[in-house]
Coordinates of C-alpha atoms and ligand atoms in Angstrom, one line a residue:
Chain F
X1 CA -0.2 -0.3 -0.1
X2 CA 1.3 3.6 -0.7
X3 CA 1.9 6.2 1.8
X4 CA -0.8 7.4 3.8
X5 CA -1.2 11.5 2.9
X6 CA -0.2 12.1 6.8
X7 CA 1.4 10.1 9.5
X8 CA 1.9 11.5 13.1
X9 CA 4.1 9.4 14.8
X10 CA 4.1 10.2 18.9
X11 CA 3.8 13.7 18.7
X12 CA 4.1 15.7 21.8
X13 CA 3.5 19.4 22.3
X14 CA 3.9 21.3 25.3
X15 CA 3.2 24.8 26.2
X16 CA 6.3 25.9 28.9
X17 CA 5.3 23.1 31.2
X18 CA 1.5 22.1 30.2
X19 CA 1.7 19.2 27.8
X20 CA -1.0 19.7 25.3
X21 CA -0.4 17.0 23.2
X22 CA 1.2 13.6 24.0
X23 CA 1.8 10.4 22.0
X24 CA -0.3 11.1 19.1
X25 CA -0.1 8.9 16.4
X26 CA -2.5 8.8 13.4
X27 CA -2.5 7.9 9.7
X28 CA -4.8 9.6 7.5
X29 CA -4.8 7.7 3.8
X30 CA -5.8 9.5 0.5
X31 CA -9.3 10.4 -0.1
X32 CA -10.4 9.7 3.5
X33 CA -11.6 11.8 6.4
X34 CA -10.6 11.8 10.0
X35 CA -12.7 13.4 12.5
X36 CA -11.2 14.9 15.6
X37 CA -13.5 14.6 18.6
X38 CA -13.3 16.2 22.1
X39 CA -13.8 18.5 25.1
X40 CA -12.7 22.2 24.4
X41 CA -9.4 22.3 25.6
X42 CA -8.4 18.8 24.5
X43 CA -5.8 19.8 22.1
X44 CA -7.7 19.8 18.8
X45 CA -6.5 23.0 17.3
X46 CA -3.2 22.9 18.8
X47 CA -2.8 19.3 16.6
X48 CA -3.8 21.3 13.8
X49 CA -1.5 23.7 14.1
X50 CA 1.4 21.7 14.5
X51 CA 0.4 19.8 11.2
X52 CA 0.4 22.7 9.7
X53 CA 3.4 24.0 11.0
X54 CA 2.5 27.1 12.9
X55 CA 3.6 25.4 16.1
X56 CA 6.8 23.5 16.6
X57 CA 6.4 20.1 18.2
X58 CA 8.3 19.3 20.8
X59 CA 8.8 15.2 19.8
X60 CA 7.9 12.8 17.2
X61 CA 7.7 13.0 13.9
X62 CA 5.1 14.4 11.4
X63 CA 4.9 12.9 7.5
X64 CA 3.5 13.8 4.7
X65 CA 3.2 11.6 1.8
X66 CA 6.1 10.0 3.7
X67 CA 8.4 12.8 3.7
X68 CA 9.5 14.0 7.4
X69 CA 8.2 17.4 7.3
X70 CA 9.5 18.3 11.1
X71 CA 13.1 17.8 9.9
X72 CA 14.4 21.2 10.8
X73 CA 15.9 21.7 7.4
X74 CA 12.3 21.6 5.9
X75 CA 11.0 24.9 4.7
X76 CA 7.9 25.3 6.2
X77 CA 6.8 27.7 3.7
X78 CA 6.9 24.8 0.9
X79 CA 4.7 22.3 3.6
X80 CA 2.1 25.0 4.0
X81 CA 1.7 25.5 0.2
X82 CA 0.8 21.9 0.0
X83 CA -1.9 22.1 2.9
X84 CA -5.1 24.1 3.2
X85 CA -6.2 25.4 6.3
X86 CA -9.7 26.6 7.8
X87 CA -10.2 28.2 10.8
X88 CA -13.1 28.7 13.2
X89 CA -13.0 32.5 13.2
X90 CA -12.8 32.5 9.1
X91 CA -9.7 34.8 9.3
X92 CA -10.5 36.4 5.6
X93 CA -8.7 39.4 4.7
X94 CA -10.7 42.5 5.7
X95 CA -9.4 44.7 3.6
X96 CA -9.9 42.4 0.5
X97 CA -12.8 41.8 -1.4
X98 CA -13.8 38.1 -1.6
X99 CA -12.0 37.7 -5.1
X100 CA -8.8 39.5 -3.5
X101 CA -8.7 37.0 -1.1
X102 CA -9.0 33.8 -3.0
X103 CA -6.5 34.7 -5.5
X104 CA -3.6 36.4 -3.3
X105 CA -1.7 32.6 -2.5
X106 CA -2.7 31.4 -6.1
X107 CA -0.8 34.4 -7.4
X108 CA 1.8 35.6 -4.9
X109 CA 2.6 31.9 -3.8
X110 CA 2.2 29.7 -6.9
X111 CA 2.7 32.1 -9.4
X112 CA 0.0 32.0 -11.5
X113 CA -1.2 35.3 -13.8
X114 CA -4.1 37.1 -12.3
X115 CA -6.0 36.2 -15.2
X116 CA -5.6 32.4 -14.8
X117 CA -6.2 33.0 -10.9
X118 CA -9.2 34.7 -11.5
X119 CA -10.9 32.2 -13.8
X120 CA -10.3 29.4 -11.5
X121 CA -11.8 31.8 -8.4
X122 CA -14.6 32.2 -10.5
X123 CA -15.2 28.6 -11.2
X124 CA -15.1 27.9 -7.6
X125 CA -17.2 30.6 -6.5
X126 CA -19.7 29.7 -8.8
X127 CA -19.7 25.7 -7.9
X128 CA -20.4 26.6 -4.5
X129 CA -23.2 29.2 -5.2
X130 CA -20.9 32.6 -4.6
X131 CA -20.7 34.0 -7.9
X132 CA -22.0 37.1 -7.2
X133 CA -20.4 37.9 -3.8
X134 CA -17.1 37.9 -5.9
X135 CA -16.6 42.0 -5.5
X136 CA -18.2 42.2 -1.8
X137 CA -16.1 42.8 1.0
X138 CA -16.1 39.9 3.8
X139 CA -18.0 42.6 6.5
X140 CA -21.0 42.4 3.7
X141 CA -21.2 38.6 4.1
X142 CA -23.3 36.1 6.3
X143 CA -21.1 34.4 8.8
X144 CA -21.6 31.1 6.7
X145 CA -21.1 32.2 3.4
X146 CA -17.5 34.0 4.9
X147 CA -16.8 30.6 6.2
X148 CA -17.4 28.7 2.8
X149 CA -15.5 31.9 1.3
X150 CA -12.7 30.7 3.6
X151 CA -12.9 27.2 2.5
X152 CA -12.9 28.0 -1.0
X153 CA -9.5 30.2 -0.5
X154 CA -7.9 27.1 0.7
X155 CA -9.2 25.3 -1.9
X156 CA -7.9 27.6 -4.4
X157 CA -4.0 26.2 -4.1
X158 CA -5.2 23.0 -4.7
X159 CA -3.9 21.2 -1.3
X160 CA -2.8 18.0 -0.9
X161 CA -4.6 18.1 2.8
X162 CA -7.5 20.0 4.3
X163 CA -7.5 20.7 7.7
X164 CA -10.3 22.1 9.4
X165 CA -10.8 23.7 12.9
X166 CA -14.5 23.5 14.0
X167 CA -15.4 25.5 11.0
X168 CA -19.1 25.5 12.2
X169 CA -18.5 26.8 16.0
X170 CA -18.7 30.6 15.2
X171 CA -22.0 30.4 13.1
X172 CA -26.0 30.6 14.0
X173 CA -27.3 27.6 13.9
X174 CA -29.3 28.2 11.1
X175 CA -26.0 28.7 8.6
X176 CA -24.4 25.5 10.1
X177 CA -25.5 23.5 7.2
X178 CA -24.2 25.5 4.5
X179 CA -21.0 25.0 5.5
X180 CA -21.1 21.5 6.2
X181 CA -22.7 20.5 3.2
X182 CA -19.7 22.5 1.7
X183 CA -17.2 20.3 3.3
X184 CA -19.4 16.9 2.6
X185 CA -19.1 18.4 -1.0
X186 CA -15.3 18.2 -0.8
X187 CA -15.3 14.8 0.7
X188 CA -17.2 13.2 -2.3
X189 CA -14.9 14.5 -4.7
X190 CA -12.0 12.9 -2.9
X191 CA -10.4 15.6 -1.1
X192 CA -8.0 14.2 2.1
X193 CA -8.9 15.8 5.3
X194 CA -8.4 16.0 8.8
X195 CA -11.1 17.9 10.9
X196 CA -12.3 19.0 14.3
X197 CA -15.7 19.2 15.1
X198 CA -18.4 19.2 17.6
X199 CA -21.0 18.1 15.2
X200 CA -21.2 14.3 15.8
X201 CA -24.2 13.9 13.0
X202 CA -21.7 15.9 10.3
X203 CA -18.8 13.5 11.9
X204 CA -20.8 10.4 11.3
X205 CA -21.6 11.2 7.5
X206 CA -18.0 12.2 6.6
X207 CA -15.9 10.9 8.8
X208 CA -13.4 7.3 7.4
X209 CA -12.3 7.6 11.4
X210 CA -12.9 9.3 14.4
X211 CA -10.5 10.2 17.2
X212 CA -11.7 11.1 20.4
X213 CA -9.0 13.4 22.4
X214 CA -9.0 14.0 26.1
X215 CA -6.4 16.3 27.6
X216 CA -3.9 15.9 24.6
X217 CA -4.2 12.4 24.0
X218 CA -6.2 9.9 21.8
X219 CA -8.1 7.9 24.2
X220 CA -10.1 5.9 21.4
X221 CA -10.6 5.6 17.6
X222 CA -12.2 4.2 14.9
X223 CA -14.9 3.9 12.5
X224 CA -17.5 6.6 13.2
X225 CA -20.2 3.8 13.9
X226 CA -18.0 2.2 16.6
X227 CA -17.1 5.2 18.2
X228 CA -19.9 7.6 17.9
X229 CA -22.5 4.6 18.6
X230 CA -20.8 1.8 20.5
X231 CA -17.6 3.5 22.3
X232 CA -15.6 1.1 24.9
X233 CA -13.8 3.9 26.9
X234 CA -15.9 5.1 29.2
X235 CA -14.4 8.9 29.0
X236 CA -15.5 8.7 25.4
X237 CA -19.0 7.5 26.8
X238 CA -19.1 10.4 29.0
X239 CA -18.1 12.8 26.6
X240 CA -20.6 11.8 23.9
X241 CA -23.4 11.8 26.6
X242 CA -22.5 15.4 27.5
X243 CA -22.5 16.2 24.0
X244 CA -26.2 14.5 23.4
X245 CA -27.5 16.5 26.1
X246 CA -26.0 19.6 24.5
X247 CA -28.2 18.7 21.7
X248 CA -25.8 18.3 18.9
X249 CA -26.3 14.7 17.8
Chain H
X1 CA -32.3 57.7 21.9
X2 CA -32.0 61.3 20.4
X3 CA -29.0 59.6 18.1
X4 CA -30.6 56.4 17.1
X5 CA -34.1 58.7 15.7
X6 CA -31.6 61.0 13.8
X7 CA -30.0 58.0 12.4
X8 CA -33.1 56.5 10.8
X9 CA -34.1 59.8 9.9
X10 CA -31.2 60.5 7.5
X11 CA -31.7 56.4 6.1
X12 CA -35.1 57.4 5.5
X13 CA -34.6 60.6 3.4
X14 CA -33.7 58.4 0.3
X15 CA -35.9 55.4 -1.3
X16 CA -37.4 53.4 1.0
X17 CA -34.9 50.4 2.4
X18 CA -38.2 48.3 1.7
X19 CA -40.6 48.1 -1.0
X20 CA -42.3 45.2 -1.6
X21 CA -42.8 45.3 -5.4
X22 CA -43.1 49.0 -5.7
X23 CA -46.6 48.7 -4.3
X24 CA -45.7 50.1 -0.8
X25 CA -46.9 53.3 0.4
X26 CA -45.8 54.4 4.2
X27 CA -48.8 53.9 6.6
X28 CA -50.6 56.8 8.5
X29 CA -48.6 55.9 11.5
X30 CA -45.2 56.2 9.4
X31 CA -46.6 59.5 8.0
X32 CA -47.3 60.7 11.4
X33 CA -44.1 59.8 12.7
X34 CA -42.1 61.4 9.9
X35 CA -44.1 64.6 10.3
X36 CA -43.5 65.2 14.2
X37 CA -39.2 63.9 13.5
X38 CA -39.3 66.5 11.1
X39 CA -41.0 69.3 13.3
X40 CA -38.6 68.0 16.1
X41 CA -35.6 68.7 14.4
X42 CA -37.0 72.3 13.0
X43 CA -37.6 73.1 16.7
X44 CA -33.8 71.8 17.4
X45 CA -32.6 74.0 14.8
X46 CA -34.2 76.9 15.5
X47 CA -32.9 76.5 19.5
X48 CA -29.2 75.7 18.1
X49 CA -29.9 79.1 16.1
X50 CA -31.1 81.3 18.7
X51 CA -28.9 80.6 21.4
X52 CA -25.6 80.7 19.1
X53 CA -26.7 84.1 18.4
X54 CA -27.3 85.1 21.9
X55 CA -23.9 83.9 23.4
X56 CA -21.5 84.8 20.3
X57 CA -23.3 87.8 19.7
X58 CA -22.8 88.9 23.4
X59 CA -19.1 87.6 23.6
X60 CA -18.6 89.9 20.3
X61 CA -20.2 93.1 22.1
X62 CA -18.4 92.8 25.2
X63 CA -15.0 92.3 23.4
X64 CA -15.7 95.4 21.0
X65 CA -16.9 97.7 23.5
X66 CA -14.1 97.0 25.9
X67 CA -11.8 100.1 26.8
X68 CA -8.6 98.3 24.9
X69 CA -10.5 97.2 21.9
X70 CA -8.9 100.7 19.5
X71 CA -5.2 99.9 20.6
X72 CA -5.8 95.9 20.4
X73 CA -7.4 96.0 16.8
X74 CA -4.6 98.9 15.9
X75 CA -1.7 96.9 17.1
X76 CA -3.3 93.5 15.7
X77 CA -5.4 93.6 13.4
X78 CA -4.7 96.5 11.0
X79 CA -5.8 94.7 7.9
X80 CA -4.4 97.6 5.6
X81 CA -0.9 96.9 6.8
X82 CA -1.6 93.2 7.0
X83 CA -2.7 93.1 3.3
X84 CA 0.7 94.7 2.7
X85 CA 2.8 92.1 4.0
X86 CA 0.9 89.5 3.0
X87 CA 3.2 88.7 -0.2
X88 CA 6.3 88.2 1.8
X89 CA 4.5 85.8 4.2
X90 CA 3.1 83.9 1.7
X91 CA 6.6 83.6 -0.2
X92 CA 8.3 82.3 3.2
X93 CA 5.3 80.0 3.5
X94 CA 5.2 78.3 0.0
X95 CA 9.4 78.6 -0.1
X96 CA 10.1 77.1 3.2
X97 CA 7.2 75.8 5.1
X98 CA 5.4 73.8 2.3
X99 CA 8.6 73.0 0.9
X100 CA 9.8 71.6 3.9
X101 CA 6.7 69.8 4.9
X102 CA 6.5 67.9 1.3
X103 CA 10.3 67.1 2.0
X104 CA 10.1 66.0 5.2
X105 CA 6.5 64.1 5.2
X106 CA 7.9 62.0 2.3
X107 CA 11.2 61.2 4.3
X108 CA 9.1 60.5 7.4
X109 CA 7.0 58.5 6.0
X110 CA 9.7 56.1 4.5
X111 CA 12.2 56.3 7.6
X112 CA 9.1 55.9 10.2
X113 CA 8.0 52.7 8.2
X114 CA 11.4 51.3 8.1
X115 CA 12.1 51.9 11.7
X116 CA 8.5 50.6 12.6
X117 CA 9.1 47.2 10.3
X118 CA 12.5 46.7 12.3
X119 CA 11.0 47.3 15.4
X120 CA 8.4 44.5 14.9
X121 CA 10.3 41.9 13.0
X122 CA 11.7 38.8 14.9
X123 CA 14.5 38.0 12.5
X124 CA 17.4 37.2 14.8
X125 CA 19.6 38.8 12.1
X126 CA 18.2 42.3 12.7
X127 CA 18.8 42.2 16.5
X128 CA 21.6 44.9 16.3
X129 CA 18.8 46.9 14.2
X130 CA 16.2 46.3 16.5
X131 CA 18.4 47.9 19.5
X132 CA 19.5 51.0 17.8
X133 CA 16.1 51.1 16.5
X134 CA 14.4 51.3 20.3
X135 CA 17.2 53.5 21.5
X136 CA 16.6 55.8 18.5
X137 CA 12.8 56.3 19.1
X138 CA 13.2 56.9 22.9
X139 CA 15.8 59.1 22.3
X140 CA 14.2 61.3 19.7
X141 CA 10.6 61.2 21.3
X142 CA 12.2 62.4 24.2
X143 CA 14.0 65.2 23.6
X144 CA 12.1 68.6 22.9
X145 CA 12.2 69.1 19.0
X146 CA 13.5 72.7 19.3
X147 CA 16.6 71.3 21.3
X148 CA 17.4 69.1 17.9
X149 CA 16.7 72.0 15.5
X150 CA 19.3 73.8 17.4
X151 CA 22.1 71.1 18.1
X152 CA 21.6 70.0 14.0
X153 CA 21.6 73.7 12.8
X154 CA 24.2 75.1 14.8
X155 CA 26.0 72.1 15.9
X156 CA 26.8 70.5 12.6
X157 CA 28.2 73.4 10.8
X158 CA 30.3 74.3 14.1
X159 CA 32.2 70.8 13.4
X160 CA 33.4 72.5 10.0
X161 CA 33.1 68.7 8.3
X162 CA 34.3 69.3 4.6
X163 CA 31.7 68.0 2.1
X164 CA 28.7 68.5 5.2
X165 CA 26.5 71.1 4.2
X166 CA 25.8 74.5 6.5
X167 CA 22.7 75.3 4.5
X168 CA 20.3 75.9 7.3
X169 CA 17.4 75.1 5.2
X170 CA 18.6 71.6 4.9
X171 CA 19.9 71.4 8.2
X172 CA 16.4 72.0 9.5
X173 CA 14.5 69.8 7.7
X174 CA 17.2 66.9 8.6
X175 CA 16.6 68.0 12.3
X176 CA 12.9 67.7 11.6
X177 CA 12.7 64.6 10.1
X178 CA 14.9 63.4 12.6
X179 CA 12.1 63.9 15.1
X180 CA 9.1 63.2 13.5
X181 CA 10.7 59.5 12.2
X182 CA 10.3 58.5 15.7
X183 CA 6.6 59.4 16.5
X184 CA 5.3 58.0 13.3
X185 CA 7.4 54.8 13.9
X186 CA 5.5 54.4 16.9
X187 CA 2.4 55.1 15.5
X188 CA 3.0 52.4 12.5
X189 CA 4.0 49.9 15.1
X190 CA 1.5 50.3 16.7
X191 CA -1.0 49.9 13.9
X192 CA 1.1 46.6 13.2
X193 CA 0.5 45.2 16.5
X194 CA -2.9 45.8 16.5
X195 CA -3.4 43.8 13.3
X196 CA -4.8 40.5 15.1
X197 CA -2.3 37.0 14.9
X198 CA -5.0 35.1 13.4
X199 CA -4.6 37.5 10.4
X200 CA -0.8 36.3 10.1
X201 CA -1.9 32.6 10.7
X202 CA -4.6 32.6 7.8
X203 CA -1.6 33.9 5.6
X204 CA 1.2 31.8 6.8
X205 CA -1.5 28.7 6.5
X206 CA -2.1 29.7 2.5
X207 CA 2.1 29.5 2.0
X208 CA 2.6 33.3 1.8
X209 CA 6.1 33.9 3.3
X210 CA 7.0 36.2 6.0
X211 CA 7.7 39.3 4.0
X212 CA 4.9 38.4 1.7
X213 CA 2.4 38.1 5.1
X214 CA 3.5 41.5 5.9
X215 CA 3.4 43.2 2.1
X216 CA -0.3 41.9 1.4
X217 CA -2.2 41.4 4.5
X218 CA -0.2 43.1 7.9
X219 CA 0.5 46.5 6.6
X220 CA -2.7 47.1 4.3
X221 CA -4.5 47.1 7.3
X222 CA -2.1 48.5 10.0
X223 CA -1.8 51.4 7.7
X224 CA -5.7 52.0 6.9
X225 CA -5.7 51.9 11.1
X226 CA -3.2 54.2 11.7
X227 CA -4.2 57.0 9.0
X228 CA -5.9 59.0 11.2
X229 CA -3.0 59.6 13.7
X230 CA -0.9 59.9 11.0
X231 CA -2.6 62.8 9.3
X232 CA -2.6 64.7 13.1
X233 CA 0.8 64.0 12.5
X234 CA 0.9 65.6 9.7
X235 CA -0.7 68.7 10.6
X236 CA 1.8 69.3 13.6
X237 CA 4.4 68.7 10.9
X238 CA 3.0 71.6 9.0
X239 CA 2.9 73.8 12.1
X240 CA 6.5 72.8 13.2
X241 CA 8.5 73.6 10.4
X242 CA 7.7 77.2 11.5
X243 CA 10.6 76.1 14.4
X244 CA 13.2 76.4 11.9
X245 CA 12.8 79.9 11.5
X246 CA 15.6 79.9 14.5
X247 CA 17.9 79.0 12.5
X248 CA 17.5 81.9 10.3
X249 CA 14.9 80.1 7.5
X250 CA 13.1 82.9 6.1
X251 CA 9.6 81.1 6.4
X252 CA 6.1 82.5 6.9
X253 CA 6.9 82.9 10.6
X254 CA 10.4 84.8 10.1
X255 CA 9.2 87.1 7.6
X256 CA 6.6 88.1 9.9
X257 CA 8.8 88.7 12.5
X258 CA 10.7 90.6 10.3
X259 CA 8.2 93.2 9.4
X260 CA 7.1 93.3 12.9
X261 CA 10.8 94.1 14.7
X262 CA 10.3 97.0 11.9
X263 CA 7.1 98.2 12.8
X264 CA 6.1 97.1 16.1
X265 CA 2.6 96.0 14.8
X266 CA 1.7 92.6 15.6
X267 CA -0.4 92.4 12.3
X268 CA 2.0 90.4 10.6
X269 CA 1.8 87.5 13.3
X270 CA -1.9 87.7 13.0
X271 CA -1.6 87.2 9.2
X272 CA 0.9 84.4 9.6
X273 CA -1.7 82.6 11.6
X274 CA -4.3 82.5 9.1
X275 CA -2.3 81.4 6.8
X276 CA -1.3 78.5 8.6
X277 CA -5.0 77.9 9.5
X278 CA -6.4 78.1 5.8
X279 CA -3.9 75.0 5.0
X280 CA -4.6 73.4 8.5
X281 CA -8.4 73.7 9.3
X282 CA -9.1 71.7 5.8
X283 CA -7.1 68.9 6.8
X284 CA -8.1 68.4 10.3
X285 CA -11.6 68.3 9.3
X286 CA -10.6 65.8 6.7
X287 CA -8.7 64.0 9.0
X288 CA -11.9 64.0 11.6
X289 CA -14.0 62.6 8.6
X290 CA -11.4 59.6 8.4
X291 CA -11.5 58.9 11.7
X292 CA -15.1 58.7 11.8
X293 CA -15.2 56.6 8.8
X294 CA -12.5 54.0 10.3
X295 CA -14.3 53.8 13.6
X296 CA -17.4 52.7 11.5
X297 CA -15.7 50.4 9.8
X298 CA -14.5 48.6 12.5
X299 CA -17.7 48.8 14.4
X300 CA -19.1 46.9 11.0
X301 CA -16.5 44.4 11.2
X302 CA -16.9 43.7 14.8
X303 CA -20.5 42.9 14.0
X304 CA -20.0 40.6 11.0
Ligands
ADP1 N1 -0.4 29.7 22.4 C1 -0.8 28.7 23.4 N2 0.2 29.1 24.7 C2 -0.4 28.4 25.7 N3 -1.4 27.6 25.6 C3 -1.9 27.0 24.7 C4 -1.4 27.8 23.3 N4 -2.5 27.0 22.5 C5 -3.5 26.0 23.4 N5 -2.8 26.3 24.6 C6 -3.4 25.5 25.4 O1 -3.6 24.2 25.2 C7 -4.6 23.4 25.3 C8 -5.3 22.8 23.8 O2 -5.8 24.0 23.5 P1 -6.7 23.8 22.2 O3 -5.6 22.8 21.2 O4 -7.1 24.8 21.6 O5 -7.8 22.6 22.3 P2 -9.2 22.5 21.5 O6 -8.6 22.7 20.0 O7 -9.3 21.2 21.5 O8 -10.0 23.5 22.1 C9 -5.5 24.4 25.8 O9 -5.3 24.2 27.6 C10 -4.7 25.7 26.0 O10 -5.0 26.7 26.8
MG2 MG1 -10.1 24.4 19.0

């Protein structure tokens, strides 16, 4: 079998004395989605930020397509070119129009001409029903639209792997679905991804594997049906019960 | 509450925001509201006009009828004399103050930006420059500009170094640039620091380099935010160019001083003040407007 797109081997991360990730090992094969679940503060965002090299890990190895990206000689900019990341808080650039947000990286990082970049961006916007927002500034868009633009922005560089960090957590409940269906669409088109979410129903739909994190450790992992319906570890059961009570299942 | 009313009033002055197929007609209740709003704003206007007339009118009468007024107006507001000397003042203003402002503002912009970038960078190679920049800013923000002008303007010629200019105009500009760059660097730096780290993270995660992130994401937002304080500094700069008159540069102030010392009439100073006001008042108005707009923009972003 070929290399998984992403592999983490015994990754550890601490902020000062606080160990935030410990002994994290996962494999993400091509065209699959790995979903991270766990309480707030369990280390999901940190894990995604480590994969993206926004944080330096303290031990272990992260491999992209079999190549160690945590080696000190790697250029983080080059690695990030191959990864897309979408944040909970969208982080669109407020001083740029939607289209400008999307073509920035293709032009400046990947050397596309303006026309080519624009054409591709408009194609993506059309595909996700946002064509008429191309010339608007982000603050004119609803939260759901902003988040979809952020997803498109990260897709525009044709990433090898997409990292999604609680992309619906900052949205009104009525706007959650449009973003989730965008992500589902990407999954159906074969995008490889790692995502953190609190939406268990959604996790069940897109995940090939679900990992439950608690205090920086992967307590339990498995297929979505095993994990979400018959978790073995009492801590996973307890977490799901609490999520269920909060009405998110 | 009254503000609320004022705003919605403004919003309704054009076309109605909602029109269902063009058939919407304001209801009698809405028409009543509009009528009473109009009456209220007419009443407010009347009150403002009357009270202004009363207060300002009384003030004017008190000043003009006071015993010293005749002497005062002859020494300060001798308009015939004022217009006689105006050309000299204007020559000084355009040849010195305006040119000084243009050259200094451009240089200060470049130097201030450079210092701000050095101070906010984290590159280890720039460490010595970071230390120098910090020392520079600390020093020149803390010394009165007049002192810098005296030090540079009289001190450098005293060194008698060959090839270094003795031109007081050039030395004056240099002194102004040295001082203002320190202020402007700090304003720009504060702007850079207020751009949220998540903006940087988003840019870096798209693969943009550190420099590209600065160039395309951080700086445009930072500079937009500090435009109002920078415009304020520009107004201050225009006025402070007058300080180089102490070196003997014949600017508007020096031209007025020469006249005044000849006639012992102070109208030339008043004329010089008016010349400055003609430039600075529109600029301060413009500054206020950009400030208001930038606050509105930030509020809009906060709501999104
Ligand atoms: N930059 C940082 N400095 C110090 N502690 C941090 C930092 N980022 C995250 N943490 C800590 O790491 C832990 C995990 O946080 P995070 O990865 O954001 O969790 P999650 O995304 O699962 O809610 C938390 O205890 C948080 O306080
Ligand atoms: Mg998080």
